[in-house]
Amino acid sequence: EAQVTQNPRYLITVTGKKLTVTCSQNMNHEYMSWYRQDPGLGLRQIYYSMNVEVTDKGDVPEGYKVSRKEKRNFPLILESPSPNQTSLYFCASSFTGRAGELFFGEGSRLTVL
Amino acid sequence: GEDVEQSLFLSVREGDSSVINCTYTDSSSTYLYWYKQEPGAGLQLLTYIFSNMDMKQDQRLTVLLNKKDKHLSLRIADTQTGDSAIYFCAESPGSSNTGKLIFGQGTTLQVKP
């Protein structure tokens, strides 16, 4: 089954404790992206990757890092989480030529105390 | 800058038609999209329309595009309780070659039996 898998789905952590949210897709998509969803703000792009070893900042990259060492994986790293990073995070992927036709993961709800 | 606006809430009765509206700012957007988010799930692409089209119909869904007014609408005929979800409008900015989508805030559709 074609899917984008995120882990963990739910996480409560404390300020400053490094964490990684993993994302994996099985559709051989070149393009992958991370979004955060906050009430009243819709989805905002954090980082994106056009292909392996090619990553770039989205609209709200501060406090986040990503890597793309393999085509299927695109982890999101919070080196020192802060409460303003409490949010619902989505990973998405697509073929480069059809970048708007995104496949989304089920989301990771992160709470930073 | 690029911006997408939607009303936040719509309530209809089962069997009625629903119309969800969206305005966008980037006149060079090549594609416009509608995504659906069911409770606890990621976003799912519903439909999209190319900017040189006025209308697109897909079963119970009709998308209307008024490019002059930068207005997009999604009509759901014979709305069912299973249509209750958040609907996001998104544009693919023409100035961007990164595959980035700009999402609206989302419209929560409540369908009453």
Short mmCIF file of N, CA and C in Angstrom, two decimals, chain B residues 1-100:
data_model
loop_
_atom_site.label_atom_id
_atom_site.label_comp_id
_atom_site.label_asym_id
_atom_site.label_seq_id
_atom_site.Cartn_x
_atom_site.Cartn_y
_atom_site.Cartn_z
N GLY B 1 2.55 39.54 -0.81
CA GLY B 1 3.05 38.19 -0.87
C GLY B 1 1.93 37.21 -1.20
N GLU B 2 2.27 35.95 -1.19
CA GLU B 2 1.28 34.93 -1.51
C GLU B 2 0.41 34.68 -0.29
N ASP B 3 -0.89 34.57 -0.53
CA ASP B 3 -1.81 34.36 0.58
C ASP B 3 -3.05 33.66 0.05
N VAL B 4 -3.61 32.80 0.89
CA VAL B 4 -4.84 32.09 0.56
C VAL B 4 -5.79 32.24 1.74
N GLU B 5 -7.02 32.68 1.46
CA GLU B 5 -7.98 32.93 2.52
C GLU B 5 -9.22 32.07 2.34
N GLN B 6 -9.71 31.54 3.46
CA GLN B 6 -10.94 30.76 3.45
C GLN B 6 -11.75 31.14 4.67
N SER B 7 -13.06 30.97 4.57
CA SER B 7 -13.89 31.08 5.76
C SER B 7 -13.62 29.86 6.63
N LEU B 8 -13.82 29.99 7.93
CA LEU B 8 -13.37 28.95 8.85
C LEU B 8 -14.39 27.85 9.08
N PHE B 9 -15.66 28.15 8.86
CA PHE B 9 -16.67 27.17 9.27
C PHE B 9 -17.88 27.21 8.35
N LEU B 10 -18.42 26.03 8.07
CA LEU B 10 -19.65 25.91 7.28
C LEU B 10 -20.46 24.76 7.83
N SER B 11 -21.75 24.99 8.02
CA SER B 11 -22.63 23.94 8.52
C SER B 11 -23.77 23.74 7.53
N VAL B 12 -24.02 22.51 7.15
CA VAL B 12 -25.11 22.20 6.21
C VAL B 12 -25.86 20.99 6.71
N ARG B 13 -27.03 20.77 6.12
CA ARG B 13 -27.82 19.58 6.44
C ARG B 13 -27.49 18.49 5.41
N GLU B 14 -27.55 17.28 5.88
CA GLU B 14 -27.32 16.13 5.00
C GLU B 14 -28.25 16.20 3.79
N GLY B 15 -27.69 15.99 2.60
CA GLY B 15 -28.47 16.03 1.38
C GLY B 15 -28.42 17.37 0.67
N ASP B 16 -28.08 18.43 1.41
CA ASP B 16 -27.92 19.75 0.79
C ASP B 16 -26.59 19.83 0.05
N SER B 17 -26.43 20.89 -0.73
CA SER B 17 -25.13 21.16 -1.36
C SER B 17 -24.30 22.04 -0.43
N SER B 18 -23.00 21.81 -0.45
CA SER B 18 -22.06 22.64 0.31
C SER B 18 -21.21 23.41 -0.68
N VAL B 19 -20.95 24.66 -0.38
CA VAL B 19 -20.04 25.45 -1.20
C VAL B 19 -18.98 26.07 -0.30
N ILE B 20 -17.76 25.71 -0.54
CA ILE B 20 -16.63 26.23 0.23
C ILE B 20 -15.83 27.16 -0.68
N ASN B 21 -15.60 28.36 -0.17
CA ASN B 21 -14.97 29.39 -0.98
C ASN B 21 -13.53 29.68 -0.54
N CYS B 22 -12.77 30.20 -1.49
CA CYS B 22 -11.35 30.46 -1.25
C CYS B 22 -10.93 31.61 -2.16
N THR B 23 -10.12 32.50 -1.63
CA THR B 23 -9.50 33.51 -2.48
C THR B 23 -7.98 33.41 -2.35
N TYR B 24 -7.30 33.74 -3.43
CA TYR B 24 -5.85 33.63 -3.43
C TYR B 24 -5.28 34.90 -4.06
N THR B 25 -3.99 35.09 -3.90
CA THR B 25 -3.42 36.36 -4.35
C THR B 25 -2.50 36.24 -5.56
N ASP B 26 -1.92 35.05 -5.76
CA ASP B 26 -0.91 34.92 -6.82
C ASP B 26 -1.57 34.63 -8.16
N SER B 27 -1.63 35.62 -9.02
CA SER B 27 -2.31 35.45 -10.30
C SER B 27 -1.54 34.53 -11.25
N SER B 28 -0.29 34.23 -10.91
CA SER B 28 0.49 33.35 -11.78
C SER B 28 0.44 31.89 -11.33
N SER B 29 -0.40 31.59 -10.35
CA SER B 29 -0.54 30.20 -9.90
C SER B 29 -0.97 29.32 -11.07
N THR B 30 -0.29 28.21 -11.23
CA THR B 30 -0.60 27.34 -12.36
C THR B 30 -1.68 26.32 -12.02
N TYR B 31 -1.66 25.83 -10.79
CA TYR B 31 -2.65 24.88 -10.34
C TYR B 31 -3.22 25.33 -8.99
N LEU B 32 -4.48 24.99 -8.78
CA LEU B 32 -5.12 25.23 -7.48
C LEU B 32 -5.71 23.92 -7.00
N TYR B 33 -5.63 23.69 -5.70
CA TYR B 33 -5.94 22.37 -5.16
C TYR B 33 -6.96 22.46 -4.04
N TRP B 34 -7.68 21.37 -3.87
CA TRP B 34 -8.51 21.17 -2.69
C TRP B 34 -8.07 19.87 -2.00
N TYR B 35 -7.78 20.02 -0.71
CA TYR B 35 -7.42 18.88 0.12
C TYR B 35 -8.47 18.71 1.22
N LYS B 36 -8.64 17.47 1.67
CA LYS B 36 -9.59 17.14 2.73
C LYS B 36 -8.82 16.52 3.89
N GLN B 37 -9.15 16.96 5.11
CA GLN B 37 -8.53 16.38 6.29
C GLN B 37 -9.62 15.86 7.22
N GLU B 38 -9.69 14.56 7.35
CA GLU B 38 -10.64 13.95 8.28
C GLU B 38 -10.02 13.95 9.67
N PRO B 39 -10.85 13.84 10.70
CA PRO B 39 -10.33 13.89 12.08
C PRO B 39 -9.22 12.88 12.33
N GLY B 40 -8.12 13.35 12.88
CA GLY B 40 -7.01 12.48 13.24
C GLY B 40 -6.21 11.96 12.08
N ALA B 41 -6.39 12.51 10.91
CA ALA B 41 -5.71 11.99 9.72
C ALA B 41 -4.94 13.10 9.03
N GLY B 42 -4.11 12.69 8.09
CA GLY B 42 -3.40 13.64 7.26
C GLY B 42 -4.29 14.18 6.16
N LEU B 43 -3.77 15.11 5.40
CA LEU B 43 -4.54 15.69 4.30
C LEU B 43 -4.54 14.73 3.12
N GLN B 44 -5.64 14.77 2.39
CA GLN B 44 -5.80 13.91 1.23
C GLN B 44 -6.21 14.78 0.06
N LEU B 45 -5.53 14.64 -1.06
CA LEU B 45 -5.88 15.43 -2.23
C LEU B 45 -7.25 15.02 -2.75
N LEU B 46 -8.15 16.01 -2.87
CA LEU B 46 -9.49 15.75 -3.39
C LEU B 46 -9.54 15.96 -4.89
N THR B 47 -9.10 17.12 -5.30
CA THR B 47 -9.15 17.48 -6.70
C THR B 47 -8.26 18.70 -6.94
N TYR B 48 -8.01 19.00 -8.20
CA TYR B 48 -7.26 20.20 -8.52
C TYR B 48 -7.72 20.70 -9.88
N ILE B 49 -7.39 21.97 -10.15
CA ILE B 49 -7.80 22.57 -11.41
C ILE B 49 -6.63 23.36 -11.97
N PHE B 50 -6.45 23.25 -13.26
CA PHE B 50 -5.41 24.00 -13.94
C PHE B 50 -5.92 25.43 -14.15
N SER B 51 -5.02 26.37 -14.12
CA SER B 51 -5.43 27.78 -14.10
C SER B 51 -6.10 28.25 -15.39
N ASN B 52 -6.01 27.49 -16.47
CA ASN B 52 -6.68 27.93 -17.71
C ASN B 52 -8.08 27.33 -17.85
N MET B 53 -8.54 26.66 -16.78
CA MET B 53 -9.88 26.08 -16.78
C MET B 53 -10.80 26.93 -15.91
N ASP B 54 -12.10 26.90 -16.24
CA ASP B 54 -13.09 27.60 -15.43
C ASP B 54 -13.79 26.66 -14.47
N MET B 55 -13.91 25.41 -14.88
CA MET B 55 -14.69 24.48 -14.10
C MET B 55 -14.13 23.07 -14.27
N LYS B 56 -14.26 22.29 -13.20
CA LYS B 56 -13.91 20.88 -13.28
C LYS B 56 -14.91 20.12 -12.43
N GLN B 57 -15.45 19.04 -12.98
CA GLN B 57 -16.43 18.25 -12.24
C GLN B 57 -15.91 16.84 -12.08
N ASP B 58 -16.09 16.31 -10.88
CA ASP B 58 -15.64 14.96 -10.58
C ASP B 58 -16.65 14.35 -9.63
N GLN B 59 -17.59 13.61 -10.17
CA GLN B 59 -18.68 12.98 -9.40
C GLN B 59 -19.43 14.05 -8.60
N ARG B 60 -19.42 14.01 -7.29
CA ARG B 60 -20.20 14.99 -6.52
C ARG B 60 -19.47 16.31 -6.34
N LEU B 61 -18.25 16.40 -6.80
CA LEU B 61 -17.44 17.60 -6.59
C LEU B 61 -17.41 18.45 -7.86
N THR B 62 -17.61 19.76 -7.67
CA THR B 62 -17.47 20.72 -8.76
C THR B 62 -16.55 21.84 -8.28
N VAL B 63 -15.52 22.09 -9.04
CA VAL B 63 -14.60 23.18 -8.74
C VAL B 63 -14.85 24.29 -9.75
N LEU B 64 -15.02 25.50 -9.23
CA LEU B 64 -15.17 26.67 -10.09
C LEU B 64 -14.01 27.62 -9.85
N LEU B 65 -13.44 28.13 -10.93
CA LEU B 65 -12.33 29.05 -10.82
C LEU B 65 -12.66 30.33 -11.55
N ASN B 66 -12.61 31.43 -10.84
CA ASN B 66 -12.75 32.76 -11.41
C ASN B 66 -11.38 33.43 -11.32
N LYS B 67 -10.63 33.34 -12.41
CA LYS B 67 -9.26 33.80 -12.37
C LYS B 67 -9.17 35.32 -12.24
N LYS B 68 -10.14 36.00 -12.80
CA LYS B 68 -10.15 37.47 -12.74
C LYS B 68 -10.25 37.94 -11.28
N ASP B 69 -11.13 37.29 -10.53
CA ASP B 69 -11.34 37.67 -9.13
C ASP B 69 -10.46 36.86 -8.19
N LYS B 70 -9.67 35.94 -8.72
CA LYS B 70 -8.82 35.05 -7.91
C LYS B 70 -9.67 34.34 -6.85
N HIS B 71 -10.74 33.74 -7.32
CA HIS B 71 -11.68 33.08 -6.44
C HIS B 71 -11.88 31.65 -6.88
N LEU B 72 -11.80 30.76 -5.92
CA LEU B 72 -11.94 29.32 -6.17
C LEU B 72 -13.04 28.80 -5.25
N SER B 73 -13.87 27.92 -5.76
CA SER B 73 -14.88 27.33 -4.89
C SER B 73 -14.96 25.82 -5.13
N LEU B 74 -15.39 25.15 -4.08
CA LEU B 74 -15.61 23.70 -4.13
C LEU B 74 -17.06 23.45 -3.75
N ARG B 75 -17.82 22.86 -4.66
CA ARG B 75 -19.20 22.51 -4.37
C ARG B 75 -19.28 21.00 -4.20
N ILE B 76 -19.91 20.60 -3.10
CA ILE B 76 -20.15 19.18 -2.85
C ILE B 76 -21.65 18.97 -2.94
N ALA B 77 -22.07 18.19 -3.92
CA ALA B 77 -23.50 17.91 -4.08
C ALA B 77 -23.92 16.79 -3.14
N ASP B 78 -25.19 16.85 -2.70
CA ASP B 78 -25.75 15.78 -1.86
C ASP B 78 -24.79 15.45 -0.71
N THR B 79 -24.49 16.46 0.09
CA THR B 79 -23.49 16.31 1.15
C THR B 79 -23.91 15.23 2.15
N GLN B 80 -22.96 14.40 2.51
CA GLN B 80 -23.19 13.29 3.44
C GLN B 80 -22.42 13.54 4.75
N THR B 81 -22.82 12.83 5.80
CA THR B 81 -22.13 13.00 7.08
C THR B 81 -20.65 12.63 6.95
N GLY B 82 -20.34 11.73 6.05
CA GLY B 82 -18.94 11.36 5.82
C GLY B 82 -18.11 12.45 5.18
N ASP B 83 -18.78 13.51 4.72
CA ASP B 83 -18.06 14.65 4.16
C ASP B 83 -17.59 15.62 5.24
N SER B 84 -18.03 15.40 6.47
CA SER B 84 -17.60 16.26 7.57
C SER B 84 -16.08 16.16 7.72
N ALA B 85 -15.42 17.28 7.59
CA ALA B 85 -13.95 17.31 7.60
C ALA B 85 -13.51 18.77 7.50
N ILE B 86 -12.19 18.95 7.48
CA ILE B 86 -11.63 20.27 7.19
C ILE B 86 -11.17 20.26 5.74
N TYR B 87 -11.53 21.29 4.99
CA TYR B 87 -11.17 21.39 3.59
C TYR B 87 -10.18 22.54 3.41
N PHE B 88 -9.08 22.23 2.77
CA PHE B 88 -8.03 23.22 2.54
C PHE B 88 -7.92 23.53 1.06
N CYS B 89 -7.89 24.80 0.78
CA CYS B 89 -7.58 25.30 -0.54
C CYS B 89 -6.07 25.56 -0.58
N ALA B 90 -5.41 25.31 -1.72
CA ALA B 90 -3.98 25.56 -1.81
C ALA B 90 -3.63 26.02 -3.22
N GLU B 91 -2.65 26.90 -3.30
CA GLU B 91 -2.18 27.33 -4.61
C GLU B 91 -0.71 26.96 -4.78
N SER B 92 -0.35 26.77 -6.03
CA SER B 92 1.04 26.49 -6.38
C SER B 92 1.58 27.75 -7.03
N PRO B 93 2.33 28.57 -6.29
CA PRO B 93 2.76 29.86 -6.83
C PRO B 93 3.57 29.71 -8.10
N GLY B 94 3.25 30.56 -9.08
CA GLY B 94 3.97 30.49 -10.34
C GLY B 94 5.42 30.87 -10.22
N SER B 95 5.71 31.69 -9.18
CA SER B 95 7.09 32.15 -9.01
C SER B 95 7.98 31.11 -8.38
N SER B 96 7.38 30.03 -7.92
CA SER B 96 8.14 29.03 -7.18
C SER B 96 8.43 27.82 -8.05
N ASN B 97 9.67 27.36 -8.05
CA ASN B 97 10.00 26.10 -8.73
C ASN B 97 10.36 25.03 -7.70
N THR B 98 9.87 25.24 -6.47
CA THR B 98 10.24 24.33 -5.39
C THR B 98 9.15 23.33 -5.06
N GLY B 99 8.03 23.39 -5.76
CA GLY B 99 6.92 22.50 -5.43
C GLY B 99 6.13 22.94 -4.23
N LYS B 100 6.43 24.12 -3.72
CA LYS B 100 5.76 24.59 -2.51
C LYS B 100 4.29 24.89 -2.78
#
